[in-house]
């Protein structure tokens, strides 16, 4: 609808008539049998908050003509999924379960997004302009800071003086020419002063040593670890409380891995998977189990780690025609060597197959769900609770993909893509019917084999999703409770449970920590 009509409906507000506004001064009734008569009630226009106060549901509209309840926000401001929701498209007159339906709808993410859009429309706030303005301001401020730092470096170079001092700690009276000069300039430069205030403080992480291990086995790396800790007088058998690695066998092996050898001497040295790699690795391991997903074909175009393969998939998908044209040029070029020409022909044949197209679409769909979660797990400002919530959302979205309609949509998209690219192979290959050998005493019958499309559904699509979903549940199961306890240890959350706020910690707070780290925890 036009902006004028949208503004008109927004200004009208929700349709929320009272019984006195209706015919017969009451809402129409519905008979559910056995004398069970229900109708809409004006109390549904309000939501009761946890503190007992009521707030008006400005999104809820009741149609006296249809005797149905609708969501005005999703209908006017919702995205595609929100507009297709039940309360937006058809409304409801199931007054037997109306309270449950309303509560469920207002908790949906797509409804919340619609409410945000409606609020922004009221205030005429352009969030993209606000974000762009904030980003531009930060860029301009960083440039000003960098100019001062460059001038300081040029000054020390012209004067031919040293940059660093032997002691640059916070307690040092002389941190060296460079830092002292920046400290002086910051008195007359606000952005630089703010920047220096952010980076001075207690060191929370420090690289102790960087050593090449001559032996890559668990025992060899254990000996290197012992040598480093002994050299720097680190009592790891008493003070080490955690260790985190990737999934290499020599690292996390149950019998001779590095983590096991360490835990034999210090059981409190809790081992956890590196969260930055965990989700990424399970996606890789899952898809490598199924040859039809053709991961090998994608790896030919990138030697980067798997965290970058989402971008590789996107580039291959968006530049597919140019990629085929380039491979064809290499394969047919007269000056190409035999190996390059043969490799290009092989890749051209594989990439132009329908099996590759549908595998690429499947991988792209999975990465669209898992990549944002993987990026957050690798971010510096990670919040454990938010990480768990994102993992649960990703798991539920993967579960939704198991719907037959979603699978068919993926197949149709692959067919459409193959048609747009003028590929020869635009569908699954036909599977020949086979006759089953008749055993003595059995009736003669033909075995009807599945089509290639059915094989893809059962052997690839659903199995890939099932393995990923089960892997997410199993790999993050043990870390879920410990992460909940760890998030309570942040200063902000501890202050929220102070005596002033009279907010009590959960009864099972730190129980998981106490199990893993043998200490006594008293909750006051």
mmCIF file with all atom_site columns, C-alpha atoms in Angstrom, residues 181-340:
data_model
loop_
_atom_site.group_PDB
_atom_site.id
_atom_site.type_symbol
_atom_site.label_atom_id
_atom_site.label_alt_id
_atom_site.label_comp_id
_atom_site.label_asym_id
_atom_site.label_entity_id
_atom_site.label_seq_id
_atom_site.pdbx_PDB_ins_code
_atom_site.Cartn_x
_atom_site.Cartn_y
_atom_site.Cartn_z
_atom_site.occupancy
_atom_site.B_iso_or_equiv
_atom_site.pdbx_formal_charge
_atom_site.auth_seq_id
_atom_site.auth_comp_id
_atom_site.auth_asym_id
_atom_site.auth_atom_id
_atom_site.pdbx_PDB_model_num
ATOM 1   C CA . UNK A 1 181 ? 54.697 11.928  24.209  1.00 0.00 ? 181 UNK A CA 1
ATOM 2   C CA . UNK A 1 182 ? 51.224 10.524  23.493  1.00 0.00 ? 182 UNK A CA 1
ATOM 3   C CA . UNK A 1 183 ? 50.266 11.146  27.118  1.00 0.00 ? 183 UNK A CA 1
ATOM 4   C CA . UNK A 1 184 ? 51.337 14.778  26.753  1.00 0.00 ? 184 UNK A CA 1
ATOM 5   C CA . UNK A 1 185 ? 49.463 15.262  23.463  1.00 0.00 ? 185 UNK A CA 1
ATOM 6   C CA . UNK A 1 186 ? 46.317 13.648  24.885  1.00 0.00 ? 186 UNK A CA 1
ATOM 7   C CA . UNK A 1 187 ? 45.944 16.561  27.307  1.00 0.00 ? 187 UNK A CA 1
ATOM 8   C CA . UNK A 1 188 ? 45.067 18.741  24.314  1.00 0.00 ? 188 UNK A CA 1
ATOM 9   C CA . UNK A 1 189 ? 43.334 16.100  22.162  1.00 0.00 ? 189 UNK A CA 1
ATOM 10  C CA . UNK A 1 190 ? 40.029 14.703  23.433  1.00 0.00 ? 190 UNK A CA 1
ATOM 11  C CA . UNK A 1 191 ? 39.672 11.620  21.156  1.00 0.00 ? 191 UNK A CA 1
ATOM 12  C CA . UNK A 1 192 ? 43.255 10.529  21.856  1.00 0.00 ? 192 UNK A CA 1
ATOM 13  C CA . UNK A 1 193 ? 42.736 10.957  25.608  1.00 0.00 ? 193 UNK A CA 1
ATOM 14  C CA . UNK A 1 194 ? 39.571 8.823   25.473  1.00 0.00 ? 194 UNK A CA 1
ATOM 15  C CA . UNK A 1 195 ? 41.406 6.200   23.436  1.00 0.00 ? 195 UNK A CA 1
ATOM 16  C CA . UNK A 1 196 ? 44.287 5.990   25.900  1.00 0.00 ? 196 UNK A CA 1
ATOM 17  C CA . UNK A 1 197 ? 41.854 5.629   28.801  1.00 0.00 ? 197 UNK A CA 1
ATOM 18  C CA . UNK A 1 198 ? 40.338 2.567   27.131  1.00 0.00 ? 198 UNK A CA 1
ATOM 19  C CA . UNK A 1 199 ? 43.652 0.724   26.502  1.00 0.00 ? 199 UNK A CA 1
ATOM 20  C CA . UNK A 1 200 ? 45.403 1.230   29.825  1.00 0.00 ? 200 UNK A CA 1
ATOM 21  C CA . UNK A 1 201 ? 44.509 -1.151  32.567  1.00 0.00 ? 201 UNK A CA 1
ATOM 22  C CA . UNK A 1 202 ? 45.156 -4.585  34.010  1.00 0.00 ? 202 UNK A CA 1
ATOM 23  C CA . UNK A 1 203 ? 46.463 -7.146  31.538  1.00 0.00 ? 203 UNK A CA 1
ATOM 24  C CA . UNK A 1 204 ? 44.046 -10.051 31.303  1.00 0.00 ? 204 UNK A CA 1
ATOM 25  C CA . UNK A 1 205 ? 45.830 -12.161 28.713  1.00 0.00 ? 205 UNK A CA 1
ATOM 26  C CA . UNK A 1 206 ? 49.517 -12.623 27.938  1.00 0.00 ? 206 UNK A CA 1
ATOM 27  C CA . UNK A 1 207 ? 51.468 -14.846 25.564  1.00 0.00 ? 207 UNK A CA 1
ATOM 28  C CA . UNK A 1 208 ? 53.973 -16.784 27.705  1.00 0.00 ? 208 UNK A CA 1
ATOM 29  C CA . UNK A 1 209 ? 55.925 -18.555 24.985  1.00 0.00 ? 209 UNK A CA 1
ATOM 30  C CA . UNK A 1 210 ? 55.865 -19.519 21.316  1.00 0.00 ? 210 UNK A CA 1
ATOM 31  C CA . UNK A 1 211 ? 57.707 -22.800 20.766  1.00 0.00 ? 211 UNK A CA 1
ATOM 32  C CA . UNK A 1 212 ? 57.882 -25.281 17.886  1.00 0.00 ? 212 UNK A CA 1
ATOM 33  C CA . UNK A 1 213 ? 57.250 -28.819 19.061  1.00 0.00 ? 213 UNK A CA 1
ATOM 34  C CA . UNK A 1 214 ? 59.611 -31.368 17.457  1.00 0.00 ? 214 UNK A CA 1
ATOM 35  C CA . UNK A 1 215 ? 57.122 -34.110 18.339  1.00 0.00 ? 215 UNK A CA 1
ATOM 36  C CA . UNK A 1 216 ? 53.450 -33.557 17.421  1.00 0.00 ? 216 UNK A CA 1
ATOM 37  C CA . UNK A 1 217 ? 52.162 -36.428 19.545  1.00 0.00 ? 217 UNK A CA 1
ATOM 38  C CA . UNK A 1 218 ? 50.364 -35.788 22.814  1.00 0.00 ? 218 UNK A CA 1
ATOM 39  C CA . UNK A 1 219 ? 53.378 -36.888 24.832  1.00 0.00 ? 219 UNK A CA 1
ATOM 40  C CA . UNK A 1 220 ? 55.731 -34.670 22.823  1.00 0.00 ? 220 UNK A CA 1
ATOM 41  C CA . UNK A 1 221 ? 53.580 -31.568 23.320  1.00 0.00 ? 221 UNK A CA 1
ATOM 42  C CA . UNK A 1 222 ? 53.164 -32.450 26.998  1.00 0.00 ? 222 UNK A CA 1
ATOM 43  C CA . UNK A 1 223 ? 56.944 -32.403 27.428  1.00 0.00 ? 223 UNK A CA 1
ATOM 44  C CA . UNK A 1 224 ? 57.146 -28.996 25.705  1.00 0.00 ? 224 UNK A CA 1
ATOM 45  C CA . UNK A 1 225 ? 54.389 -27.703 27.989  1.00 0.00 ? 225 UNK A CA 1
ATOM 46  C CA . UNK A 1 226 ? 56.226 -28.952 31.096  1.00 0.00 ? 226 UNK A CA 1
ATOM 47  C CA . UNK A 1 227 ? 59.469 -27.342 29.950  1.00 0.00 ? 227 UNK A CA 1
ATOM 48  C CA . UNK A 1 228 ? 57.778 -23.955 29.405  1.00 0.00 ? 228 UNK A CA 1
ATOM 49  C CA . UNK A 1 229 ? 56.010 -23.940 32.787  1.00 0.00 ? 229 UNK A CA 1
ATOM 50  C CA . UNK A 1 230 ? 59.187 -25.033 34.558  1.00 0.00 ? 230 UNK A CA 1
ATOM 51  C CA . UNK A 1 231 ? 61.226 -22.304 32.825  1.00 0.00 ? 231 UNK A CA 1
ATOM 52  C CA . UNK A 1 232 ? 58.826 -19.552 33.930  1.00 0.00 ? 232 UNK A CA 1
ATOM 53  C CA . UNK A 1 233 ? 58.178 -21.064 37.370  1.00 0.00 ? 233 UNK A CA 1
ATOM 54  C CA . UNK A 1 234 ? 54.452 -21.693 36.761  1.00 0.00 ? 234 UNK A CA 1
ATOM 55  C CA . UNK A 1 235 ? 52.883 -24.190 39.152  1.00 0.00 ? 235 UNK A CA 1
ATOM 56  C CA . UNK A 1 236 ? 50.344 -25.594 36.713  1.00 0.00 ? 236 UNK A CA 1
ATOM 57  C CA . UNK A 1 237 ? 49.630 -28.704 38.802  1.00 0.00 ? 237 UNK A CA 1
ATOM 58  C CA . UNK A 1 238 ? 48.096 -26.426 41.438  1.00 0.00 ? 238 UNK A CA 1
ATOM 59  C CA . UNK A 1 239 ? 46.975 -23.259 39.598  1.00 0.00 ? 239 UNK A CA 1
ATOM 60  C CA . UNK A 1 240 ? 45.833 -24.425 36.139  1.00 0.00 ? 240 UNK A CA 1
ATOM 61  C CA . UNK A 1 241 ? 42.016 -24.434 36.112  1.00 0.00 ? 241 UNK A CA 1
ATOM 62  C CA . UNK A 1 242 ? 41.130 -24.796 32.418  1.00 0.00 ? 242 UNK A CA 1
ATOM 63  C CA . UNK A 1 243 ? 42.500 -25.826 29.037  1.00 0.00 ? 243 UNK A CA 1
ATOM 64  C CA . UNK A 1 244 ? 40.905 -25.299 25.607  1.00 0.00 ? 244 UNK A CA 1
ATOM 65  C CA . UNK A 1 245 ? 42.009 -26.773 22.284  1.00 0.00 ? 245 UNK A CA 1
ATOM 66  C CA . UNK A 1 246 ? 40.592 -27.833 18.946  1.00 0.00 ? 246 UNK A CA 1
ATOM 67  C CA . UNK A 1 247 ? 39.576 -31.403 18.170  1.00 0.00 ? 247 UNK A CA 1
ATOM 68  C CA . UNK A 1 248 ? 42.904 -32.928 17.061  1.00 0.00 ? 248 UNK A CA 1
ATOM 69  C CA . UNK A 1 249 ? 43.437 -36.481 18.373  1.00 0.00 ? 249 UNK A CA 1
ATOM 70  C CA . UNK A 1 250 ? 46.876 -35.668 19.766  1.00 0.00 ? 250 UNK A CA 1
ATOM 71  C CA . UNK A 1 251 ? 45.283 -32.840 21.765  1.00 0.00 ? 251 UNK A CA 1
ATOM 72  C CA . UNK A 1 252 ? 42.042 -34.264 23.142  1.00 0.00 ? 252 UNK A CA 1
ATOM 73  C CA . UNK A 1 253 ? 42.715 -38.013 22.888  1.00 0.00 ? 253 UNK A CA 1
ATOM 74  C CA . UNK A 1 254 ? 41.157 -39.993 25.713  1.00 0.00 ? 254 UNK A CA 1
ATOM 75  C CA . UNK A 1 255 ? 44.289 -41.992 26.581  1.00 0.00 ? 255 UNK A CA 1
ATOM 76  C CA . UNK A 1 256 ? 47.399 -40.192 25.301  1.00 0.00 ? 256 UNK A CA 1
ATOM 77  C CA . UNK A 1 257 ? 46.187 -36.733 24.331  1.00 0.00 ? 257 UNK A CA 1
ATOM 78  C CA . UNK A 1 258 ? 47.701 -33.569 25.795  1.00 0.00 ? 258 UNK A CA 1
ATOM 79  C CA . UNK A 1 259 ? 44.602 -32.728 27.830  1.00 0.00 ? 259 UNK A CA 1
ATOM 80  C CA . UNK A 1 260 ? 44.490 -36.234 29.319  1.00 0.00 ? 260 UNK A CA 1
ATOM 81  C CA . UNK A 1 261 ? 48.159 -36.160 30.341  1.00 0.00 ? 261 UNK A CA 1
ATOM 82  C CA . UNK A 1 262 ? 47.601 -32.782 32.010  1.00 0.00 ? 262 UNK A CA 1
ATOM 83  C CA . UNK A 1 263 ? 44.460 -33.962 33.816  1.00 0.00 ? 263 UNK A CA 1
ATOM 84  C CA . UNK A 1 264 ? 46.306 -37.014 35.130  1.00 0.00 ? 264 UNK A CA 1
ATOM 85  C CA . UNK A 1 265 ? 48.430 -34.590 37.174  1.00 0.00 ? 265 UNK A CA 1
ATOM 86  C CA . UNK A 1 266 ? 45.756 -31.940 37.743  1.00 0.00 ? 266 UNK A CA 1
ATOM 87  C CA . UNK A 1 267 ? 42.125 -33.203 37.630  1.00 0.00 ? 267 UNK A CA 1
ATOM 88  C CA . UNK A 1 268 ? 40.849 -29.634 38.106  1.00 0.00 ? 268 UNK A CA 1
ATOM 89  C CA . UNK A 1 269 ? 42.286 -28.560 34.726  1.00 0.00 ? 269 UNK A CA 1
ATOM 90  C CA . UNK A 1 270 ? 38.894 -28.522 33.038  1.00 0.00 ? 270 UNK A CA 1
ATOM 91  C CA . UNK A 1 271 ? 39.023 -29.276 29.301  1.00 0.00 ? 271 UNK A CA 1
ATOM 92  C CA . UNK A 1 272 ? 36.561 -27.573 26.949  1.00 0.00 ? 272 UNK A CA 1
ATOM 93  C CA . UNK A 1 273 ? 36.372 -27.434 23.203  1.00 0.00 ? 273 UNK A CA 1
ATOM 94  C CA . UNK A 1 274 ? 37.378 -24.148 21.646  1.00 0.00 ? 274 UNK A CA 1
ATOM 95  C CA . UNK A 1 275 ? 33.950 -22.523 21.165  1.00 0.00 ? 275 UNK A CA 1
ATOM 96  C CA . UNK A 1 276 ? 35.223 -20.539 18.196  1.00 0.00 ? 276 UNK A CA 1
ATOM 97  C CA . UNK A 1 277 ? 35.725 -23.783 16.244  1.00 0.00 ? 277 UNK A CA 1
ATOM 98  C CA . UNK A 1 278 ? 33.130 -26.112 17.744  1.00 0.00 ? 278 UNK A CA 1
ATOM 99  C CA . UNK A 1 279 ? 30.079 -25.256 15.630  1.00 0.00 ? 279 UNK A CA 1
ATOM 100 C CA . UNK A 1 280 ? 32.236 -24.861 12.551  1.00 0.00 ? 280 UNK A CA 1
ATOM 101 C CA . UNK A 1 281 ? 33.865 -28.255 12.950  1.00 0.00 ? 281 UNK A CA 1
ATOM 102 C CA . UNK A 1 282 ? 30.635 -30.171 13.452  1.00 0.00 ? 282 UNK A CA 1
ATOM 103 C CA . UNK A 1 283 ? 29.203 -28.683 10.227  1.00 0.00 ? 283 UNK A CA 1
ATOM 104 C CA . UNK A 1 284 ? 32.351 -29.739 8.349   1.00 0.00 ? 284 UNK A CA 1
ATOM 105 C CA . UNK A 1 285 ? 32.436 -33.242 9.833   1.00 0.00 ? 285 UNK A CA 1
ATOM 106 C CA . UNK A 1 286 ? 28.746 -33.742 9.117   1.00 0.00 ? 286 UNK A CA 1
ATOM 107 C CA . UNK A 1 287 ? 28.869 -32.754 5.462   1.00 0.00 ? 287 UNK A CA 1
ATOM 108 C CA . UNK A 1 288 ? 32.102 -34.677 4.873   1.00 0.00 ? 288 UNK A CA 1
ATOM 109 C CA . UNK A 1 289 ? 30.188 -37.830 5.812   1.00 0.00 ? 289 UNK A CA 1
ATOM 110 C CA . UNK A 1 290 ? 28.013 -37.496 2.706   1.00 0.00 ? 290 UNK A CA 1
ATOM 111 C CA . UNK A 1 291 ? 29.770 -37.669 -0.647  1.00 0.00 ? 291 UNK A CA 1
ATOM 112 C CA . UNK A 1 292 ? 26.815 -36.244 -2.503  1.00 0.00 ? 292 UNK A CA 1
ATOM 113 C CA . UNK A 1 293 ? 27.337 -32.853 -0.931  1.00 0.00 ? 293 UNK A CA 1
ATOM 114 C CA . UNK A 1 294 ? 30.537 -32.576 -3.023  1.00 0.00 ? 294 UNK A CA 1
ATOM 115 C CA . UNK A 1 295 ? 32.609 -30.629 -0.504  1.00 0.00 ? 295 UNK A CA 1
ATOM 116 C CA . UNK A 1 296 ? 35.760 -31.664 -2.388  1.00 0.00 ? 296 UNK A CA 1
ATOM 117 C CA . UNK A 1 297 ? 34.640 -29.659 -5.373  1.00 0.00 ? 297 UNK A CA 1
ATOM 118 C CA . UNK A 1 298 ? 34.278 -26.516 -3.283  1.00 0.00 ? 298 UNK A CA 1
ATOM 119 C CA . UNK A 1 299 ? 37.648 -26.989 -1.564  1.00 0.00 ? 299 UNK A CA 1
ATOM 120 C CA . UNK A 1 300 ? 39.353 -26.721 -4.956  1.00 0.00 ? 300 UNK A CA 1
ATOM 121 C CA . UNK A 1 301 ? 38.620 -23.003 -4.963  1.00 0.00 ? 301 UNK A CA 1
ATOM 122 C CA . UNK A 1 302 ? 39.906 -22.169 -1.494  1.00 0.00 ? 302 UNK A CA 1
ATOM 123 C CA . UNK A 1 303 ? 42.710 -23.234 0.813   1.00 0.00 ? 303 UNK A CA 1
ATOM 124 C CA . UNK A 1 304 ? 41.343 -21.158 3.698   1.00 0.00 ? 304 UNK A CA 1
ATOM 125 C CA . UNK A 1 305 ? 39.869 -22.595 6.880   1.00 0.00 ? 305 UNK A CA 1
ATOM 126 C CA . UNK A 1 306 ? 36.249 -23.675 6.954   1.00 0.00 ? 306 UNK A CA 1
ATOM 127 C CA . UNK A 1 307 ? 35.169 -20.419 8.570   1.00 0.00 ? 307 UNK A CA 1
ATOM 128 C CA . UNK A 1 308 ? 35.671 -18.770 5.166   1.00 0.00 ? 308 UNK A CA 1
ATOM 129 C CA . UNK A 1 309 ? 33.747 -21.331 3.135   1.00 0.00 ? 309 UNK A CA 1
ATOM 130 C CA . UNK A 1 310 ? 30.478 -19.468 3.552   1.00 0.00 ? 310 UNK A CA 1
ATOM 131 C CA . UNK A 1 311 ? 32.014 -16.661 1.515   1.00 0.00 ? 311 UNK A CA 1
ATOM 132 C CA . UNK A 1 312 ? 33.365 -19.208 -0.980  1.00 0.00 ? 312 UNK A CA 1
ATOM 133 C CA . UNK A 1 313 ? 29.875 -20.667 -1.445  1.00 0.00 ? 313 UNK A CA 1
ATOM 134 C CA . UNK A 1 314 ? 28.464 -17.180 -1.976  1.00 0.00 ? 314 UNK A CA 1
ATOM 135 C CA . UNK A 1 315 ? 31.119 -16.268 -4.545  1.00 0.00 ? 315 UNK A CA 1
ATOM 136 C CA . UNK A 1 316 ? 30.631 -19.529 -6.462  1.00 0.00 ? 316 UNK A CA 1
ATOM 137 C CA . UNK A 1 317 ? 26.856 -19.045 -6.424  1.00 0.00 ? 317 UNK A CA 1
ATOM 138 C CA . UNK A 1 318 ? 26.912 -15.390 -7.508  1.00 0.00 ? 318 UNK A CA 1
ATOM 139 C CA . UNK A 1 319 ? 29.757 -15.727 -10.047 1.00 0.00 ? 319 UNK A CA 1
ATOM 140 C CA . UNK A 1 320 ? 28.760 -19.149 -11.325 1.00 0.00 ? 320 UNK A CA 1
ATOM 141 C CA . UNK A 1 321 ? 28.471 -18.205 -15.018 1.00 0.00 ? 321 UNK A CA 1
ATOM 142 C CA . UNK A 1 322 ? 31.830 -16.389 -14.965 1.00 0.00 ? 322 UNK A CA 1
ATOM 143 C CA . UNK A 1 323 ? 33.402 -19.396 -13.204 1.00 0.00 ? 323 UNK A CA 1
ATOM 144 C CA . UNK A 1 324 ? 32.219 -21.844 -15.870 1.00 0.00 ? 324 UNK A CA 1
ATOM 145 C CA . UNK A 1 325 ? 33.356 -19.469 -18.608 1.00 0.00 ? 325 UNK A CA 1
ATOM 146 C CA . UNK A 1 326 ? 36.826 -19.227 -17.037 1.00 0.00 ? 326 UNK A CA 1
ATOM 147 C CA . UNK A 1 327 ? 37.149 -23.009 -16.670 1.00 0.00 ? 327 UNK A CA 1
ATOM 148 C CA . UNK A 1 328 ? 36.039 -23.477 -20.261 1.00 0.00 ? 328 UNK A CA 1
ATOM 149 C CA . UNK A 1 329 ? 38.627 -20.948 -21.433 1.00 0.00 ? 329 UNK A CA 1
ATOM 150 C CA . UNK A 1 330 ? 41.404 -22.707 -19.498 1.00 0.00 ? 330 UNK A CA 1
ATOM 151 C CA . UNK A 1 331 ? 40.343 -26.124 -20.770 1.00 0.00 ? 331 UNK A CA 1
ATOM 152 C CA . UNK A 1 332 ? 40.301 -25.035 -24.431 1.00 0.00 ? 332 UNK A CA 1
ATOM 153 C CA . UNK A 1 333 ? 43.253 -22.627 -24.398 1.00 0.00 ? 333 UNK A CA 1
ATOM 154 C CA . UNK A 1 334 ? 46.112 -23.679 -26.686 1.00 0.00 ? 334 UNK A CA 1
ATOM 155 C CA . UNK A 1 335 ? 48.795 -22.414 -24.309 1.00 0.00 ? 335 UNK A CA 1
ATOM 156 C CA . UNK A 1 336 ? 47.427 -24.348 -21.267 1.00 0.00 ? 336 UNK A CA 1
ATOM 157 C CA . UNK A 1 337 ? 49.572 -27.205 -20.002 1.00 0.00 ? 337 UNK A CA 1
ATOM 158 C CA . UNK A 1 338 ? 48.135 -30.703 -19.902 1.00 0.00 ? 338 UNK A CA 1
ATOM 159 C CA . UNK A 1 339 ? 47.554 -30.781 -16.137 1.00 0.00 ? 339 UNK A CA 1
ATOM 160 C CA . UNK A 1 340 ? 45.774 -27.418 -16.035 1.00 0.00 ? 340 UNK A CA 1
#
